[in-house]
XYZ file of N, CA and C in Angstrom:
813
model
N -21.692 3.391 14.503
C -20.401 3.283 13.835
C -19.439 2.493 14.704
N -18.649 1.668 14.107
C -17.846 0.609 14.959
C -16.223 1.152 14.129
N -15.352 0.721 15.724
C -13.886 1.606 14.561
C -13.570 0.362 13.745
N -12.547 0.704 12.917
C -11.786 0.114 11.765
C -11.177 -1.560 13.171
N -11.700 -2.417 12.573
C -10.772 -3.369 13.504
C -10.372 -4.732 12.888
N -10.371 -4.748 11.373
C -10.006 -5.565 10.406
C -8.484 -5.760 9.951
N -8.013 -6.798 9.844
C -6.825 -6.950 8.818
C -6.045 -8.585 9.354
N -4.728 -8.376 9.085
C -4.198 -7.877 8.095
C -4.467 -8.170 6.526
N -5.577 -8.800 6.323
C -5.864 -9.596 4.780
C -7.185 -9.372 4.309
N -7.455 -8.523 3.736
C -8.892 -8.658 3.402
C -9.365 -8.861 1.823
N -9.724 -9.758 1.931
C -10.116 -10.486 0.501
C -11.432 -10.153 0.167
N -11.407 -9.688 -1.409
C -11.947 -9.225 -1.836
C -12.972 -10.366 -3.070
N -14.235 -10.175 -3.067
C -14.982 -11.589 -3.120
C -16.249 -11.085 -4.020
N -16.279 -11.303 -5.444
C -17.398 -10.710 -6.108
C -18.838 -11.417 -5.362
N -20.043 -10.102 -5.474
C -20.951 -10.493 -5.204
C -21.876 -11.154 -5.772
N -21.480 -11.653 -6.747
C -22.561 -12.309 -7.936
C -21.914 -13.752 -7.832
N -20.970 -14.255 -7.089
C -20.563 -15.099 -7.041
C -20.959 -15.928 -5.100
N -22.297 -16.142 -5.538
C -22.188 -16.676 -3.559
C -21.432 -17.611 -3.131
N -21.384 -19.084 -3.806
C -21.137 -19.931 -3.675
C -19.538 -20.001 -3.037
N -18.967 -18.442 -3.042
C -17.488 -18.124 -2.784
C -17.699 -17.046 -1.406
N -18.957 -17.246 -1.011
C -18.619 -16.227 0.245
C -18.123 -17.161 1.463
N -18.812 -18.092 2.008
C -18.045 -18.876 2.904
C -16.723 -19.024 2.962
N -16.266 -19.659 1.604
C -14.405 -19.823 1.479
C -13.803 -18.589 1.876
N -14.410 -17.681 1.406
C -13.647 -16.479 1.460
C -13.612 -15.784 2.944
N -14.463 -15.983 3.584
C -14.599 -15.646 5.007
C -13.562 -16.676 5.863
N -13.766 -17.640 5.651
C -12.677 -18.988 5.950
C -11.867 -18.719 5.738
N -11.056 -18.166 4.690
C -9.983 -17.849 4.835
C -8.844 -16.688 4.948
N -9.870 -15.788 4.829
C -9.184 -14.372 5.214
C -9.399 -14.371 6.593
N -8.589 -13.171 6.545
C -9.439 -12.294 8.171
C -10.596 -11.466 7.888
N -11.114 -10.745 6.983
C -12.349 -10.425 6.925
C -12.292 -10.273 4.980
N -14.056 -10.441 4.528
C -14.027 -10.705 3.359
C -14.793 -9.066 2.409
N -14.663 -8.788 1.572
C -15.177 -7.215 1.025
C -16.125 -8.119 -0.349
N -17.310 -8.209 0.081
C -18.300 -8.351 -0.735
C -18.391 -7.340 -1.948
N -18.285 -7.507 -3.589
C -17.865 -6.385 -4.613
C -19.155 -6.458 -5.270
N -19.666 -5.199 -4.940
C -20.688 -4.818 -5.948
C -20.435 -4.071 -7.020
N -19.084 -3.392 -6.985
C -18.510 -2.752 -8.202
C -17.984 -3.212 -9.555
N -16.855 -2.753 -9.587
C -16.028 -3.822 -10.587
C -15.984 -4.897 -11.028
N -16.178 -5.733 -10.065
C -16.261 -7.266 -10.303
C -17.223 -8.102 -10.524
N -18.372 -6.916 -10.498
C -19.472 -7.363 -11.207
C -20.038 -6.270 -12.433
N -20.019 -7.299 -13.793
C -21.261 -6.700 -15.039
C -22.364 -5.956 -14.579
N -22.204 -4.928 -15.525
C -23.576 -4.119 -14.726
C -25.023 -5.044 -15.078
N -24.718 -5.882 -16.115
C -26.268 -6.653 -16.280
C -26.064 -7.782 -15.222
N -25.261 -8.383 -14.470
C -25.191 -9.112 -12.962
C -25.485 -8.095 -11.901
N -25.704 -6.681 -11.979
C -25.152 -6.424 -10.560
C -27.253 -6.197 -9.644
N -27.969 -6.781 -10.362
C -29.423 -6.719 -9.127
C -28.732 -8.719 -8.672
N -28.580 -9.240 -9.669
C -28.467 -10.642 -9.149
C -27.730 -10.247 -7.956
N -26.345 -9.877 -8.105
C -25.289 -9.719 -6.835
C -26.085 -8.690 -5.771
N -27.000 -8.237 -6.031
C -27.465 -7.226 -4.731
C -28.417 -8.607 -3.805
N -28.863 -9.061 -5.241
C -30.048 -10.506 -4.232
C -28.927 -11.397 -3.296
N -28.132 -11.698 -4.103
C -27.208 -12.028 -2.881
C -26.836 -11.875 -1.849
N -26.607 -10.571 -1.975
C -25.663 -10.258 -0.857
C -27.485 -9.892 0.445
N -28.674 -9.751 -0.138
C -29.693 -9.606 0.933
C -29.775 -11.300 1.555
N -29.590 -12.229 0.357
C -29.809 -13.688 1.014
C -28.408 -14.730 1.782
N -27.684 -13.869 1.285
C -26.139 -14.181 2.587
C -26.453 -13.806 3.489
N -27.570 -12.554 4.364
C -27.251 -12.101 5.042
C -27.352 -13.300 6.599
N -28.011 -13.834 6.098
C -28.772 -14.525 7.338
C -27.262 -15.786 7.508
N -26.889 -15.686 6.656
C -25.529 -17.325 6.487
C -23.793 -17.107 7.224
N -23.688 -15.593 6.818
C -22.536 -15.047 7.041
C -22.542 -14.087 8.259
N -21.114 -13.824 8.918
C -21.102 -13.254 9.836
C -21.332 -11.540 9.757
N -21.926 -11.132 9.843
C -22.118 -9.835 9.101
C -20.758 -8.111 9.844
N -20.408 -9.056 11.187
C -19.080 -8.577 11.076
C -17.826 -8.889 11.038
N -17.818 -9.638 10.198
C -16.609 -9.826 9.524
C -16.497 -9.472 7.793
N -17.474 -8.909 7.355
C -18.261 -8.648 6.257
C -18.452 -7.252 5.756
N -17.523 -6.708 4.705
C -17.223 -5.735 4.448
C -18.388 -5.243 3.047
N -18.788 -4.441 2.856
C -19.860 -4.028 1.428
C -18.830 -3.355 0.483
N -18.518 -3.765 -0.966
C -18.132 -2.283 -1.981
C -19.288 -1.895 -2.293
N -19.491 -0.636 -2.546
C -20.730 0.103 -3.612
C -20.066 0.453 -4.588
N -21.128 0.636 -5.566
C -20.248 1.403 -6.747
C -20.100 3.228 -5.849
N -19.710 3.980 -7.325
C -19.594 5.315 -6.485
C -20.402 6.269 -6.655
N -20.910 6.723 -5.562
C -21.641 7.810 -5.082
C -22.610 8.591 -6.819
N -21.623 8.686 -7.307
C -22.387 9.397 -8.626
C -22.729 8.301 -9.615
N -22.567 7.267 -9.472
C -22.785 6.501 -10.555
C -24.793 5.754 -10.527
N -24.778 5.337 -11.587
C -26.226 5.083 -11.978
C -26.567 4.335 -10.876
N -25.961 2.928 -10.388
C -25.838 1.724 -9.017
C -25.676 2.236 -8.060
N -25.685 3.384 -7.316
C -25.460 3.510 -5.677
C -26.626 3.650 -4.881
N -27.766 3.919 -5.507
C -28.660 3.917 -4.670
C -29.370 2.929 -4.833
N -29.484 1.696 -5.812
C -29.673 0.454 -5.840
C -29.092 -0.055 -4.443
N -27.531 0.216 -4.980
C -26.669 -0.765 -3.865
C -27.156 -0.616 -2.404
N -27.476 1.096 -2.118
C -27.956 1.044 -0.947
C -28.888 0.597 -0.131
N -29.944 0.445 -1.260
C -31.174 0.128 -0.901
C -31.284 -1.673 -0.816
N -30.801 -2.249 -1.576
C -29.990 -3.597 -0.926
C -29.426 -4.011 0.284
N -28.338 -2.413 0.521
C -27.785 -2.516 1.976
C -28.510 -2.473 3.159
N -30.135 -1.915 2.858
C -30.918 -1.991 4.219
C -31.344 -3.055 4.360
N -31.388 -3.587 3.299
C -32.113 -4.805 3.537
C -31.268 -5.829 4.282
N -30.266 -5.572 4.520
C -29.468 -6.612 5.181
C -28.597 -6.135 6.929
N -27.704 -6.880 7.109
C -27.090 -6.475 8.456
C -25.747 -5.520 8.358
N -25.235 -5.901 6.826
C -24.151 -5.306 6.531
C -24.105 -3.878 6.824
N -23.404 -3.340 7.597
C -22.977 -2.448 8.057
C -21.565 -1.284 7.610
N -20.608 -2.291 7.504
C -19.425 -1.776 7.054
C -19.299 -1.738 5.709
N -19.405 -0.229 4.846
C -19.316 -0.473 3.547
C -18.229 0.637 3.331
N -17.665 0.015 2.000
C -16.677 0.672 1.454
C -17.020 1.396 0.110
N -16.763 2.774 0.087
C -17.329 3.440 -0.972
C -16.356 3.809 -2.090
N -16.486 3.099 -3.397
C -15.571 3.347 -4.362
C -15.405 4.471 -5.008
N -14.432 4.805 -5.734
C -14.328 6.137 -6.001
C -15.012 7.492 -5.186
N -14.716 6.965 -3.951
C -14.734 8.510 -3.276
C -14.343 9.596 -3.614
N -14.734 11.064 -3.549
C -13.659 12.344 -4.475
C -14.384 13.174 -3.167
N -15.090 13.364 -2.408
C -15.290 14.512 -1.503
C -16.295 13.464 -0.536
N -15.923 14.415 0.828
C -16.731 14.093 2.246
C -18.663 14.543 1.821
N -18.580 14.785 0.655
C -20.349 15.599 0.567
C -20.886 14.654 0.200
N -20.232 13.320 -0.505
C -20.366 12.616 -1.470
C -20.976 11.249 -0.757
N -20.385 11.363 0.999
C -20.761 10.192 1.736
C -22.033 10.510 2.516
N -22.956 11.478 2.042
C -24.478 12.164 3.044
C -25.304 11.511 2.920
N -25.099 9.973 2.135
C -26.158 9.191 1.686
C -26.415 7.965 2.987
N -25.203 8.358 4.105
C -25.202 7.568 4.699
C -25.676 7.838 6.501
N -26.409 7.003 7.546
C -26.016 7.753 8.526
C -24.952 6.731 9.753
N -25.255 7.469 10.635
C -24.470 6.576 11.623
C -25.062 5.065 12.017
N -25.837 4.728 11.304
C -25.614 3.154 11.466
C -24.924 2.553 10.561
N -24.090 3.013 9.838
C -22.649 2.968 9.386
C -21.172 3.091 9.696
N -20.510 2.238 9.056
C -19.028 2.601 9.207
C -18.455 2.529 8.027
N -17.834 3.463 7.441
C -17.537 3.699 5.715
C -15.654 3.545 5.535
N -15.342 2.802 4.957
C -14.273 2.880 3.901
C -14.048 3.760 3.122
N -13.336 4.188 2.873
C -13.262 5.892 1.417
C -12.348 5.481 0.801
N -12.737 4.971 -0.561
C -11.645 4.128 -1.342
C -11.559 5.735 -2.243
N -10.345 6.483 -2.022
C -10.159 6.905 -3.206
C -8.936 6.552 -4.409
N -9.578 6.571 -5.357
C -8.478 6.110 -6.436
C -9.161 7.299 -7.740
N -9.285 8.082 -7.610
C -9.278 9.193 -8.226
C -8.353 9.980 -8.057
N -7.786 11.562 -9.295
C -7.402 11.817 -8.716
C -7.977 13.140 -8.022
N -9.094 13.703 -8.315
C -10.279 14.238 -7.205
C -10.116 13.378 -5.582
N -10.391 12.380 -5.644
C -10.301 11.500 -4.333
C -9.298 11.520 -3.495
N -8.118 11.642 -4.131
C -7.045 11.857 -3.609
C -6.287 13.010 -3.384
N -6.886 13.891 -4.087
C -6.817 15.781 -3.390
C -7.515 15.879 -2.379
N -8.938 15.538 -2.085
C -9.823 15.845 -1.007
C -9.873 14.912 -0.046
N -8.525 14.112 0.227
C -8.301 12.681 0.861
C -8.228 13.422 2.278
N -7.736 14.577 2.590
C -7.701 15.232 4.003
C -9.169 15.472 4.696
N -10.244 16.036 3.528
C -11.438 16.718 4.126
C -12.388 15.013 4.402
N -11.929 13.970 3.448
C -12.905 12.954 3.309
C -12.392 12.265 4.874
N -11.192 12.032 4.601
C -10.355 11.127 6.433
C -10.961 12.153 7.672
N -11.409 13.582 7.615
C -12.153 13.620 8.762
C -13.751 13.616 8.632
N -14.427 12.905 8.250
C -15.958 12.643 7.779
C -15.877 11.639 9.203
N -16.876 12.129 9.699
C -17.368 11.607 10.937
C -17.432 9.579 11.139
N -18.370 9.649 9.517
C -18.197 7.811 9.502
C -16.966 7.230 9.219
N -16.402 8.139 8.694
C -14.971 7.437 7.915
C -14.190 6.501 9.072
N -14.016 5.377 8.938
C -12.890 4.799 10.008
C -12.026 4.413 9.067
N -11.694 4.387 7.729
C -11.030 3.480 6.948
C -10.987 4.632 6.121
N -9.172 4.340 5.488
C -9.386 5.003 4.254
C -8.280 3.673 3.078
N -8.570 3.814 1.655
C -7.821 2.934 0.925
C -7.672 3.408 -0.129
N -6.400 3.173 -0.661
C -6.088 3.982 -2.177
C -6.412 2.591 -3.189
N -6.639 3.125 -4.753
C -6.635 2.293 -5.386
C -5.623 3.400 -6.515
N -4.454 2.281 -7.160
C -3.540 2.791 -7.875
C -4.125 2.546 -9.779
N -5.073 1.425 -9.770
C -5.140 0.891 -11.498
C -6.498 2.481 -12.060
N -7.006 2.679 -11.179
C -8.228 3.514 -11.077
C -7.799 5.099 -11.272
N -6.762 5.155 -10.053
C -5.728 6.943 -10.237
C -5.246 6.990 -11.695
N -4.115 6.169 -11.721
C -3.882 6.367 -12.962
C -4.224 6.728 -14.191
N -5.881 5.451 -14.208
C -6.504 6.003 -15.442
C -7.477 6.941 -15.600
N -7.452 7.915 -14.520
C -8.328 8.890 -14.384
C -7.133 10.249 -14.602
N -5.692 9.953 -14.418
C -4.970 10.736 -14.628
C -4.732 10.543 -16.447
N -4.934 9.808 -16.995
C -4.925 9.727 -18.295
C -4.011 8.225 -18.708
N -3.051 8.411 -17.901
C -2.529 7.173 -17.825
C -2.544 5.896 -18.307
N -1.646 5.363 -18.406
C -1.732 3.561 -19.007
C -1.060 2.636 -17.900
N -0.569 2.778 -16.754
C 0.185 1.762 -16.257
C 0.519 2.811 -14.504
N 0.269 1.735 -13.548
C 0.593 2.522 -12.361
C 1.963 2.204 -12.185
N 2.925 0.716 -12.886
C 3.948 0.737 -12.413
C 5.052 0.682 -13.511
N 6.092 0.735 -12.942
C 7.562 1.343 -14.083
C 8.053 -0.238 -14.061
N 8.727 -0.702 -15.145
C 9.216 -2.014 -15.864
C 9.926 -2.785 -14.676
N 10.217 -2.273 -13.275
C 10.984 -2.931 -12.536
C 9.724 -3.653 -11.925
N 8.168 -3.391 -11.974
C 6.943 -3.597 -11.059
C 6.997 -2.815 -10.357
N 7.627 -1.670 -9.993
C 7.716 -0.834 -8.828
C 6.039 0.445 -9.001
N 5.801 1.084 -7.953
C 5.312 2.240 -8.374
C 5.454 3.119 -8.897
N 4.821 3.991 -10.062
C 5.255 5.384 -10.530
C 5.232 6.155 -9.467
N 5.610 7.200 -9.933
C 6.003 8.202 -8.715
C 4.967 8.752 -8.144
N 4.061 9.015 -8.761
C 2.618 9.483 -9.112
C 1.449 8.112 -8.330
N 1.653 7.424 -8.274
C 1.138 6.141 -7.550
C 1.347 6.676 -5.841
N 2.984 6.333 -5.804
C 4.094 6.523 -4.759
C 3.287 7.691 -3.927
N 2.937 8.876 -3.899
C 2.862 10.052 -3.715
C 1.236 9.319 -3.103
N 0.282 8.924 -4.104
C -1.287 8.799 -3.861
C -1.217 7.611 -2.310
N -0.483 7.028 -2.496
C -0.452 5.740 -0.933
C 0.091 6.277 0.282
N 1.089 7.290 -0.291
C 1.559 8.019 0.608
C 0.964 9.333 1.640
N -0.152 9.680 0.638
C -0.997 10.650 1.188
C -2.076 9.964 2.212
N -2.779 9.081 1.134
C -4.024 8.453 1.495
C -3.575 8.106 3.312
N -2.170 7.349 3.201
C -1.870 6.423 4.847
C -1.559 7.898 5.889
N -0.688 9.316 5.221
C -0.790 10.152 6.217
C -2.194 10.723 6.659
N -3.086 11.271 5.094
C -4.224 11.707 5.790
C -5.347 10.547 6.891
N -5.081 9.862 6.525
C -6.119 8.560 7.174
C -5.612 8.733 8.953
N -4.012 8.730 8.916
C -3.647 8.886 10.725
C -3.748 10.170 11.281
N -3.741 11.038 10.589
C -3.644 12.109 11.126
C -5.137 12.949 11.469
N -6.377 11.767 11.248
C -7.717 12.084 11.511
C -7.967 10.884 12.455
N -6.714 10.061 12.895
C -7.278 9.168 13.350
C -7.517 7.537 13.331
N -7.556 7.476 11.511
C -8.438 6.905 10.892
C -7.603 5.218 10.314
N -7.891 4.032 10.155
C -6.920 3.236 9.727
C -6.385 3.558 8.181
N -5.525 2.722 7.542
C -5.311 2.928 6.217
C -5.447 1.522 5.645
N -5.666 1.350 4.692
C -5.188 -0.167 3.891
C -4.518 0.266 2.766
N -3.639 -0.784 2.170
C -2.698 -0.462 0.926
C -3.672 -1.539 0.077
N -2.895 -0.957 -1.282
C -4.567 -1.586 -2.727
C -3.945 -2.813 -2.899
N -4.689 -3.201 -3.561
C -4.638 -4.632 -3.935
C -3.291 -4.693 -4.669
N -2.610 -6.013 -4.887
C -1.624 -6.466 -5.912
C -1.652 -7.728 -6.477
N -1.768 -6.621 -7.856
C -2.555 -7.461 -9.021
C -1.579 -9.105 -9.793
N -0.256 -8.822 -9.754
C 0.491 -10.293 -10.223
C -0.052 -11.259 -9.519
N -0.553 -11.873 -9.497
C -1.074 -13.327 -8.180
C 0.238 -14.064 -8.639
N 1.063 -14.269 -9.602
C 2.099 -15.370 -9.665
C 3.443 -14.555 -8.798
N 3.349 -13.356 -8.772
C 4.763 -13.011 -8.474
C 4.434 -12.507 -6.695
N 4.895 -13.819 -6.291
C 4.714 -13.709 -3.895
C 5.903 -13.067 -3.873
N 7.155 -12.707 -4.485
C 7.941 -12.405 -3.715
C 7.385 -10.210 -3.388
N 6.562 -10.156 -4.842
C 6.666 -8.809 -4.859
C 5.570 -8.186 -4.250
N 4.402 -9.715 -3.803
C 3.256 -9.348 -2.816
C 4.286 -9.072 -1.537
N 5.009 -9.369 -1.165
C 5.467 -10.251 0.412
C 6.305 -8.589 0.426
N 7.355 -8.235 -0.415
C 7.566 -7.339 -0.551
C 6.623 -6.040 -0.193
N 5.819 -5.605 -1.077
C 5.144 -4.339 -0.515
C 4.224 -4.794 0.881
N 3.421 -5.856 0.818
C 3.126 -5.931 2.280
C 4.107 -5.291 3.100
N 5.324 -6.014 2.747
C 6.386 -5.524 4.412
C 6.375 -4.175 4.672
N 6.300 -3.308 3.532
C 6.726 -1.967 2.994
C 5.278 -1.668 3.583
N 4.464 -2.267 3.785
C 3.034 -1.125 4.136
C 2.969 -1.484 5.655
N 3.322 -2.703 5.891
C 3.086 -2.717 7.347
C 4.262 -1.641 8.075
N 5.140 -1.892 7.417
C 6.857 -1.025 8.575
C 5.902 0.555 8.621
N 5.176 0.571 7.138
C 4.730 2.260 7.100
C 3.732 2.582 7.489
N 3.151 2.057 8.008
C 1.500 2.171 9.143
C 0.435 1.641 8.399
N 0.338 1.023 7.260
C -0.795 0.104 6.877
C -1.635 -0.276 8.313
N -2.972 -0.737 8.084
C -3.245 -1.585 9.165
C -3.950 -2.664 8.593
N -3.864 -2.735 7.238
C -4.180 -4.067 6.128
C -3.677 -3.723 4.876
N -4.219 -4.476 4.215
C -3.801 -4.799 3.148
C -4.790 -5.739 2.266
N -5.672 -5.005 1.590
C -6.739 -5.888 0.317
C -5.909 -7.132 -0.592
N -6.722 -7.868 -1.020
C -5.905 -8.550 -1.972
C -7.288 -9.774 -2.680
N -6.638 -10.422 -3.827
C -8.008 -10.904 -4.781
C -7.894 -11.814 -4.951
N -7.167 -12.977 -4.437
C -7.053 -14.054 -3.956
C -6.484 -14.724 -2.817
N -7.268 -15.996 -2.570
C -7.008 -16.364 -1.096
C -5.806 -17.157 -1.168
N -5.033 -17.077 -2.300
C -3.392 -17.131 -1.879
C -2.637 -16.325 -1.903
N -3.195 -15.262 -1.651
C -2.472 -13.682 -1.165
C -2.464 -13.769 0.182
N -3.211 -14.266 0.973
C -4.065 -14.040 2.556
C -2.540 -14.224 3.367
N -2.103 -15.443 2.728
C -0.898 -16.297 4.540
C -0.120 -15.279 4.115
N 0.773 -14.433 2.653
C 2.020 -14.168 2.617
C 1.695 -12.330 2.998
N 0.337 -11.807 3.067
C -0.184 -10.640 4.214
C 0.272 -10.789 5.150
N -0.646 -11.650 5.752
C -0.875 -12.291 7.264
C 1.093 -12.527 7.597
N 1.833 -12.803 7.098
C 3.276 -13.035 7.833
C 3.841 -11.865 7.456
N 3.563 -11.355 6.640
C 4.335 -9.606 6.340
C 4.087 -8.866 7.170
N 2.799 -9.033 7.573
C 2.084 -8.033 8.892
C 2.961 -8.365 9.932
N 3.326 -9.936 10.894
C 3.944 -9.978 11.597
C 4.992 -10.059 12.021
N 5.266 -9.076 12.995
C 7.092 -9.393 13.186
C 6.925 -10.209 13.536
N 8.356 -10.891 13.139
C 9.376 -11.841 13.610
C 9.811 -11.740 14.791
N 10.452 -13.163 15.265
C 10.837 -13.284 16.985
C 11.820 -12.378 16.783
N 12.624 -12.224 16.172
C 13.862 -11.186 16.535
C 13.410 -9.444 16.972
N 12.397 -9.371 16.169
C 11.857 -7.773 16.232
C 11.359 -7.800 17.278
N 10.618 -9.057 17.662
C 9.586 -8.675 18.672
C 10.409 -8.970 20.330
N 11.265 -9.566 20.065
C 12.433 -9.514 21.492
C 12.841 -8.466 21.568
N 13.226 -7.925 20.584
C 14.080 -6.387 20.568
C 13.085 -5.587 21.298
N 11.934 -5.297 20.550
C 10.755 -4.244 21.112
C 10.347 -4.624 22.989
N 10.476 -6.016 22.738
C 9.967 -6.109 24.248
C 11.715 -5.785 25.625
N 12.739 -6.074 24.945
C 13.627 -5.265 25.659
C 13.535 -4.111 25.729
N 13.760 -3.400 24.590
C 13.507 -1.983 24.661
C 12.397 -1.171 25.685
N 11.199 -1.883 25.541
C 10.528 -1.302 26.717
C 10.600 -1.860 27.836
N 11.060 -3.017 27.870
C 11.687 -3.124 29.914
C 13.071 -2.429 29.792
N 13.929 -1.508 29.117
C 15.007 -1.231 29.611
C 14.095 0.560 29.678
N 13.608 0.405 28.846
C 12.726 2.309 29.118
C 12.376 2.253 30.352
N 11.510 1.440 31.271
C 10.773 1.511 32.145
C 11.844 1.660 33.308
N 13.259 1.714 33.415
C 14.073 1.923 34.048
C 14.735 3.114 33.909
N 14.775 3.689 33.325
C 15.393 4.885 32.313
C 14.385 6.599 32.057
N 14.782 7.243 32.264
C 14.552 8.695 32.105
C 14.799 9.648 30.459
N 13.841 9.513 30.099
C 14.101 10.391 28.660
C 15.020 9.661 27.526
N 15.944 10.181 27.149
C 16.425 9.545 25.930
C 17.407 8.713 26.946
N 17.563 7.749 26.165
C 18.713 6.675 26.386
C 19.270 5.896 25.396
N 20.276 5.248 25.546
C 21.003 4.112 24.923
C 20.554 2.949 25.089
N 20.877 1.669 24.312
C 19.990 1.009 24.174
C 20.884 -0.238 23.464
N 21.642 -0.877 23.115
C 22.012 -1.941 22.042
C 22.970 -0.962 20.527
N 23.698 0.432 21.680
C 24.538 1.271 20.757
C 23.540 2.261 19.899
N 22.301 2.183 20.239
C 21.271 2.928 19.660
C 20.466 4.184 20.446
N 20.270 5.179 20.188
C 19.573 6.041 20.758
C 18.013 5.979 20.599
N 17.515 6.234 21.558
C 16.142 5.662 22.038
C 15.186 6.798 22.605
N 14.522 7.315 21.823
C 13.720 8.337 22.274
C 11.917 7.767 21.975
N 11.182 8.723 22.617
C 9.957 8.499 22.515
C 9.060 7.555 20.905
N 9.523 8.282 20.137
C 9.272 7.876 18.520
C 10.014 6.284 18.298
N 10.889 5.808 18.861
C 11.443 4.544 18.799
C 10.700 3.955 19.611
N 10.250 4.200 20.920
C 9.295 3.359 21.406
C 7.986 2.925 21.144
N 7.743 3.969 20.423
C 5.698 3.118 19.816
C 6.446 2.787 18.779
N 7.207 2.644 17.992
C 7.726 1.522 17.301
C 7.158 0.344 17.601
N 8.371 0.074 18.888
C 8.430 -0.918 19.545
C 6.368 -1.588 20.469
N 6.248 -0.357 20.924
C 4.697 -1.227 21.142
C 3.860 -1.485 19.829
N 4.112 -0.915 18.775
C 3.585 -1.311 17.631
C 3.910 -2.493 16.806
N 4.987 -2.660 17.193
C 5.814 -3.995 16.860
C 5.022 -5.188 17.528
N 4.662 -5.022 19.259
C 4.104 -6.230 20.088
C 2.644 -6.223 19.604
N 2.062 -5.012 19.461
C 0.676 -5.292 19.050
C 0.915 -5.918 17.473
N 1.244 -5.751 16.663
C 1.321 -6.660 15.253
C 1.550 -7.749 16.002
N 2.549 -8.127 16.464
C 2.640 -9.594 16.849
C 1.838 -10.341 17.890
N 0.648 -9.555 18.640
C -0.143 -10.380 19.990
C -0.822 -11.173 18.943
C-alpha cells in the first residue's frame, strides 16, 4: 500500500476510450482510468482489454483504477483485469461499508468513493479500513439514491444535504488520517464556479479535486495554490513564531498553534 500522494487535478478518463490515456496523463497530475459509469456495460470487457494493454505504455503510478461497486454484476471482472496489470491504486465506486473492500489485499491502495447514502453513514468505519488512503464523495449518485432529482439549488450552489455529505466524507477521511478529494463539477462552461469551489475545497482540507475534462486541470491546479501574498504572510508568520513563546501577535492578529499549520499548509500547497 502506497499513501494518497496525488493531486491537485485528477482527471477522470473512460476506459474504453485508449486513444485518450496518454493526453490525459499529459495533462493532469494523475489520470482515474473509468470502468464504471463511463463505460456501457456492453463496452465494459473491451475497456478491461484496455486498460490490461495500457499497462505496459503508461505510468502505472500515476494511474488511478475506478471499479464498478463491490455488489454489482462487473467487480469481479474488473478485478480480475486488475491482476492482470500493474495498476495498483484503485478507486472503489459506490462504497457503503469497510466489509465491502475484503476483495482486496495489501498490494493495494483503495479510494472509497462514497456517494451513497449507506456510503456516507459508514464513511467513519470505511476511512479507517487499513487500505483506505483516499476517501471521495460523489454528490449526482447521493442524491439519487436519496430519491432525489438535483444535488444543487437554482443559484448552482449545494443542497444542504450534498453540503453535509462533503463535509463528512473530508472530516471522516482526516480524522483516520486519510486524504480527501472533492467530486467532480459537472458545468465544464461555467470556470468561474469550478475556480470557486476548488478554492472552497482547498481553504477546507481537500487534497484534490476530480474533474472530466482537461480544461478543468490549470483552473484546480491555481485554486490549489496560494498566491504570493498568502504565501509571504505564512512564511512571516513562522519566522516571527520561531522567536516567540505561545500565543502571540502578529500583523494585529492573534496567533496560536491552529493558525500556524495554516500557515505550513499554505507553504506546502505552494512548494
Amino acid at each position: 500500500m502506497r499513501p494518497f500522494e496525488w493531486g491537485p487535478a485528477l482527471l477522470f478518463c473512460p476506459a474504453d476510450r485508449p486513444e485518450r490515456f496518454r493526453t490525459a496523463l499529459e495533462r493532469a497530475d494523475a489520470v482515474i482510468l473509468d470502468l464504471e459509469d463511463a463505460v456501457l456495460p456492453a463496452d465494459k470487457d473491451a475497456a478491461r482489454q484496455n486498460l490490461i494493454d495500457a499497462d505496459a505504455d503508461i505510468d502505472p503510478d500515476r494511474v488511478i483504477v475506478r471499479v464498478n461497486a463491490p455488489d454489482s454484476d462487473h467487480f469481479a471482472d474488473d478485478l480480475a483485469a486488475l491482476e492482470q496489470t500493474g495498476f495498483r491504486t484503485v478507486m472503489v465506486a459506490k462504497t457503503e461499508s469497510a466489509e465491502s473492500l475484503g476483495a482486496f489485499d495489501d498490494r493495494y491502495s483503495l479510494i472509497a468513493l462514497c456517494e451513497t447514502a449507506r456510503g456516507i453513514h459508514a464513511s467513519d468505519s470505511i476511512a479507517a479500513h487499513p487500505l483506505v488512503t483516499a476517501m471521495m464523495w460523489g454528490a449526482e449518485d447521493l442524491v439519487a439514491s436519496l430519491g432525489g432529482t438535483s444535488s444543487r439549488d437554482a443559484t448552482g450552489g449545494y443542497r444542504e444535504v450534498a453540503r453535509y455529505a462533503r463535509s463528512r466524507v473530508l472530516i471522516e477521511s482526516n480524522a483516520h488520517g486519510k486524504a480527501a478529494i472533492d467530486a467532480v463539477f459537472l458545468d465544464l462552461d461555467d470556470t468561474q464556479g469550478l475556480e470557486t469551489e476548488a478554492t472552497d475545497a482547498a481553504a477546507s482540507g481537500f487534497r484534490a479535486t476530480a474533474c472530466i475534462h482537461p480544461n478543468q486541470v490549470a483552473v484546480i491546479r491555481a485554486a490549489y495554490r496560494p498566491d504570493e501574498a498568502e504565501a509571504e504572510w505564512a512564511r512571516a508568520v513562522l519566522q516571527a513564531a520561531a522567536q516567540e513563546r505561545g500565543v502571540f501577535r502578529f500583523r494585529g492578529r492573534m496567533i496560536d498553534e491552529p493558525v500556524l499549520r495554516h500557515a505550513r499548509s499554505i507553504i506546502a500547497h505552494r512548494s
